[in-house]
Amino acid sequence: DTAVSQTPKYLVTQMGNDKSIKCEQNLGHDTMYWYKQDSKKFLKIMFSYNNKELIINETVPNRFSPKSPDKAHLNLHINSLELGDSAVYFCASSQVLYSGNTIYFGEGSWLTVV
Amino acid sequence: DQQVKQNSPSLSVQEGRISILNCDYTNSMFDYFLWYKKYPAEGPTFLISISSIKDKNEDGRFTVFLNKSAKHLSLHIVPSQPGDSAVYFCAASAKGNDMRFGAGTRLTVKP
């Protein structure tokens, strides 16, 4: 009964490939996010969706495209992968957008681009 | 622009002693602060939070202190236990805006 689940957990792929990471939450939350933990260990927001609509889109290359088929899912597609995309990607959800509520994170997806 | 900073990448304490993790922020608009705990190969999990109208919030062994004038908050764990060994992330948000995280502090509690 995992609250926020993301797949795959580990992904090793070659430069130039296109890959997707899937995320699902069963908490009934309205808002979902993608975070990237970079090499310096900072957790940085990439995207935020509220009721399937894009709310926050930080400065992320166009190669990254989130897709939210419904409120419970937010998938991350990455085209033309580059070495610098290697990171841990965390999906998360919250009841509302940041208004003092806590965020529930998935376990992370370790992406390695070789 | 790292608006939330955890200047100590690691901290080691003896079991039973106090652990103090520090966090500084630069954005005076932040009004909600949280601490997350992260074990290896897992996502961060919420630990404790504090609103800017308070200067202290306690939950069992965990206490968060907020000093708004210094733009500083700290997490105290008393007494520290080996199971507390993890990475602790400080986070802050301003109403209606996204949350900013620090880089984390790795706490090791030695038996």
PDB file of N, CA and C in Angstrom, chain A residues 9-10 35 37 40-45 56 58 90 98 100-103 105-107 110, chain B residues 2 4 32 34 36 38 41-44 46 89 93 95-103:
ATOM      1  N   LYS A   9      13.040   1.875 -10.406  1.00  0.00           N
ATOM      2  CA  LYS A   9      13.842   2.393  -9.320  1.00  0.00           C
ATOM      3  C   LYS A   9      15.265   2.671  -9.801  1.00  0.00           C
ATOM      4  N   TYR A  10      15.748   1.834 -10.692  1.00  0.00           N
ATOM      5  CA  TYR A  10      17.087   2.019 -11.248  1.00  0.00           C
ATOM      6  C   TYR A  10      16.991   1.957 -12.760  1.00  0.00           C
ATOM      7  N   TYR A  35      10.945  16.092  -8.488  1.00  0.00           N
ATOM      8  CA  TYR A  35      12.139  16.726  -7.951  1.00  0.00           C
ATOM      9  C   TYR A  35      13.356  16.009  -8.506  1.00  0.00           C
ATOM     10  N   GLN A  37      17.400  15.344  -7.508  1.00  0.00           N
ATOM     11  CA  GLN A  37      18.494  15.490  -6.550  1.00  0.00           C
ATOM     12  C   GLN A  37      19.787  15.420  -7.329  1.00  0.00           C
ATOM     13  N   LYS A  40      25.182  17.598  -6.123  1.00  0.00           N
ATOM     14  CA  LYS A  40      25.471  18.312  -4.883  1.00  0.00           C
ATOM     15  C   LYS A  40      24.433  18.010  -3.810  1.00  0.00           C
ATOM     16  N   LYS A  41      23.536  17.096  -4.114  1.00  0.00           N
ATOM     17  CA  LYS A  41      22.543  16.577  -3.156  1.00  0.00           C
ATOM     18  C   LYS A  41      21.368  17.508  -2.899  1.00  0.00           C
ATOM     19  N   PHE A  42      21.305  18.651  -3.589  1.00  0.00           N
ATOM     20  CA  PHE A  42      20.142  19.513  -3.417  1.00  0.00           C
ATOM     21  C   PHE A  42      18.934  18.871  -4.088  1.00  0.00           C
ATOM     22  N   LEU A  43      17.802  18.998  -3.407  1.00  0.00           N
ATOM     23  CA  LEU A  43      16.536  18.577  -3.992  1.00  0.00           C
ATOM     24  C   LEU A  43      15.910  19.793  -4.653  1.00  0.00           C
ATOM     25  N   LYS A  44      15.734  19.725  -5.972  1.00  0.00           N
ATOM     26  CA  LYS A  44      15.200  20.879  -6.682  1.00  0.00           C
ATOM     27  C   LYS A  44      13.914  20.531  -7.404  1.00  0.00           C
ATOM     28  N   ILE A  45      12.948  21.411  -7.290  1.00  0.00           N
ATOM     29  CA  ILE A  45      11.677  21.190  -7.956  1.00  0.00           C
ATOM     30  C   ILE A  45      11.860  21.303  -9.467  1.00  0.00           C
ATOM     31  N   ILE A  56       3.918  24.606 -11.867  1.00  0.00           N
ATOM     32  CA  ILE A  56       5.291  25.088 -11.767  1.00  0.00           C
ATOM     33  C   ILE A  56       6.133  24.376 -12.805  1.00  0.00           C
ATOM     34  N   GLU A  58      10.011  24.821 -13.494  1.00  0.00           N
ATOM     35  CA  GLU A  58      11.271  25.512 -13.292  1.00  0.00           C
ATOM     36  C   GLU A  58      12.094  25.449 -14.577  1.00  0.00           C
ATOM     37  N   PHE A  90      12.850  12.223  -7.817  1.00  0.00           N
ATOM     38  CA  PHE A  90      11.825  11.890  -6.831  1.00  0.00           C
ATOM     39  C   PHE A  90      10.480  12.443  -7.274  1.00  0.00           C
ATOM     40  N   TYR A  98       1.675  23.308  -1.641  1.00  0.00           N
ATOM     41  CA  TYR A  98       2.611  23.923  -0.695  1.00  0.00           C
ATOM     42  C   TYR A  98       2.012  24.691   0.457  1.00  0.00           C
ATOM     43  N   GLY A 100       1.521  24.983   3.386  1.00  0.00           N
ATOM     44  CA  GLY A 100       1.774  24.485   4.727  1.00  0.00           C
ATOM     45  C   GLY A 100       1.610  22.989   4.856  1.00  0.00           C
ATOM     46  N   ASN A 101       1.179  22.343   3.839  1.00  0.00           N
ATOM     47  CA  ASN A 101       1.012  20.897   3.925  1.00  0.00           C
ATOM     48  C   ASN A 101       2.325  20.185   3.626  1.00  0.00           C
ATOM     49  N   THR A 102       2.438  19.034   4.136  1.00  0.00           N
ATOM     50  CA  THR A 102       3.643  18.255   3.887  1.00  0.00           C
ATOM     51  C   THR A 102       3.539  17.521   2.566  1.00  0.00           C
ATOM     52  N   ILE A 103       4.650  17.152   2.094  1.00  0.00           N
ATOM     53  CA  ILE A 103       4.753  16.440   0.829  1.00  0.00           C
ATOM     54  C   ILE A 103       5.173  14.999   1.105  1.00  0.00           C
ATOM     55  N   PHE A 105       6.968  11.752  -0.489  1.00  0.00           N
ATOM     56  CA  PHE A 105       7.875  11.430  -1.580  1.00  0.00           C
ATOM     57  C   PHE A 105       7.851   9.941  -1.925  1.00  0.00           C
ATOM     58  N   GLY A 106       8.116   9.670  -3.182  1.00  0.00           N
ATOM     59  CA  GLY A 106       8.381   8.306  -3.592  1.00  0.00           C
ATOM     60  C   GLY A 106       9.803   7.929  -3.206  1.00  0.00           C
ATOM     61  N   GLU A 107      10.179   6.722  -3.523  1.00  0.00           N
ATOM     62  CA  GLU A 107      11.490   6.215  -3.104  1.00  0.00           C
ATOM     63  C   GLU A 107      12.626   6.686  -3.996  1.00  0.00           C
ATOM     64  N   TRP A 110      16.824   6.122  -9.669  1.00  0.00           N
ATOM     65  CA  TRP A 110      18.233   6.420  -9.937  1.00  0.00           C
ATOM     66  C   TRP A 110      18.495   6.288 -11.430  1.00  0.00           C
TER      67      TRP A 110
ATOM     68  N   GLN B   2      20.726  29.323  -3.712  1.00  0.00           N
ATOM     69  CA  GLN B   2      20.314  28.386  -2.690  1.00  0.00           C
ATOM     70  C   GLN B   2      19.753  29.169  -1.524  1.00  0.00           C
ATOM     71  N   VAL B   4      18.038  28.016   0.922  1.00  0.00           N
ATOM     72  CA  VAL B   4      18.074  27.238   2.164  1.00  0.00           C
ATOM     73  C   VAL B   4      19.419  26.530   2.218  1.00  0.00           C
ATOM     74  N   TYR B  32       6.915  28.811   6.433  1.00  0.00           N
ATOM     75  CA  TYR B  32       6.682  27.439   6.878  1.00  0.00           C
ATOM     76  C   TYR B  32       7.952  26.655   6.659  1.00  0.00           C
ATOM     77  N   LEU B  34      10.169  22.909   7.374  1.00  0.00           N
ATOM     78  CA  LEU B  34      10.004  21.486   7.641  1.00  0.00           C
ATOM     79  C   LEU B  34      11.356  20.799   7.698  1.00  0.00           C
ATOM     80  N   TYR B  36      12.890  16.927   6.931  1.00  0.00           N
ATOM     81  CA  TYR B  36      12.656  15.619   6.365  1.00  0.00           C
ATOM     82  C   TYR B  36      13.832  14.727   6.703  1.00  0.00           C
ATOM     83  N   LYS B  38      15.811  11.125   5.576  1.00  0.00           N
ATOM     84  CA  LYS B  38      15.939  10.237   4.420  1.00  0.00           C
ATOM     85  C   LYS B  38      16.933   9.120   4.715  1.00  0.00           C
ATOM     86  N   ALA B  41      18.409   4.832  -0.239  1.00  0.00           N
ATOM     87  CA  ALA B  41      17.528   4.156  -1.194  1.00  0.00           C
ATOM     88  C   ALA B  41      16.047   4.353  -0.882  1.00  0.00           C
ATOM     89  N   GLU B  42      15.729   5.383  -0.128  1.00  0.00           N
ATOM     90  CA  GLU B  42      14.327   5.701   0.141  1.00  0.00           C
ATOM     91  C   GLU B  42      14.089   7.179  -0.120  1.00  0.00           C
ATOM     92  N   GLY B  43      12.826   7.544  -0.281  1.00  0.00           N
ATOM     93  CA  GLY B  43      12.502   8.950  -0.427  1.00  0.00           C
ATOM     94  C   GLY B  43      12.486   9.648   0.916  1.00  0.00           C
ATOM     95  N   PRO B  44      12.609  10.969   0.921  1.00  0.00           N
ATOM     96  CA  PRO B  44      12.522  11.722   2.174  1.00  0.00           C
ATOM     97  C   PRO B  44      11.153  11.531   2.810  1.00  0.00           C
ATOM     98  N   PHE B  46       8.555  13.072   5.981  1.00  0.00           N
ATOM     99  CA  PHE B  46       8.335  14.212   6.843  1.00  0.00           C
ATOM    100  C   PHE B  46       8.643  13.867   8.296  1.00  0.00           C
ATOM    101  N   PHE B  89      16.989  16.718   5.762  1.00  0.00           N
ATOM    102  CA  PHE B  89      16.821  17.867   4.874  1.00  0.00           C
ATOM    103  C   PHE B  89      15.966  18.924   5.564  1.00  0.00           C
ATOM    104  N   SER B  93       9.110  27.121   2.769  1.00  0.00           N
ATOM    105  CA  SER B  93       8.221  27.575   1.705  1.00  0.00           C
ATOM    106  C   SER B  93       7.565  28.880   2.109  1.00  0.00           C
ATOM    107  N   LYS B  95       3.967  31.002   1.349  1.00  0.00           N
ATOM    108  CA  LYS B  95       2.603  30.648   0.965  1.00  0.00           C
ATOM    109  C   LYS B  95       2.398  30.867  -0.526  1.00  0.00           C
ATOM    110  N   GLY B  96       1.946  29.836  -1.184  1.00  0.00           N
ATOM    111  CA  GLY B  96       1.675  29.945  -2.609  1.00  0.00           C
ATOM    112  C   GLY B  96       2.885  29.732  -3.483  1.00  0.00           C
ATOM    113  N   ASN B  97       4.012  29.474  -2.868  1.00  0.00           N
ATOM    114  CA  ASN B  97       5.217  29.243  -3.652  1.00  0.00           C
ATOM    115  C   ASN B  97       5.823  27.883  -3.344  1.00  0.00           C
ATOM    116  N   ASP B  98       6.711  27.478  -4.234  1.00  0.00           N
ATOM    117  CA  ASP B  98       7.274  26.144  -4.093  1.00  0.00           C
ATOM    118  C   ASP B  98       8.247  26.066  -2.919  1.00  0.00           C
ATOM    119  N   MET B  99       8.505  24.851  -2.494  1.00  0.00           N
ATOM    120  CA  MET B  99       9.356  24.595  -1.351  1.00  0.00           C
ATOM    121  C   MET B  99      10.814  24.520  -1.784  1.00  0.00           C
ATOM    122  N   ARG B 100      11.683  25.066  -0.956  1.00  0.00           N
ATOM    123  CA  ARG B 100      13.116  25.001  -1.220  1.00  0.00           C
ATOM    124  C   ARG B 100      13.771  24.108  -0.189  1.00  0.00           C
ATOM    125  N   PHE B 101      14.666  23.263  -0.665  1.00  0.00           N
ATOM    126  CA  PHE B 101      15.347  22.326   0.216  1.00  0.00           C
ATOM    127  C   PHE B 101      16.810  22.688   0.367  1.00  0.00           C
ATOM    128  N   GLY B 102      17.353  22.348   1.526  1.00  0.00           N
ATOM    129  CA  GLY B 102      18.787  22.407   1.707  1.00  0.00           C
ATOM    130  C   GLY B 102      19.428  21.152   1.124  1.00  0.00           C
ATOM    131  N   ALA B 103      20.746  21.086   1.217  1.00  0.00           N
ATOM    132  CA  ALA B 103      21.481  19.962   0.630  1.00  0.00           C
ATOM    133  C   ALA B 103      21.540  18.753   1.562  1.00  0.00           C
TER     134      ALA B 103
END
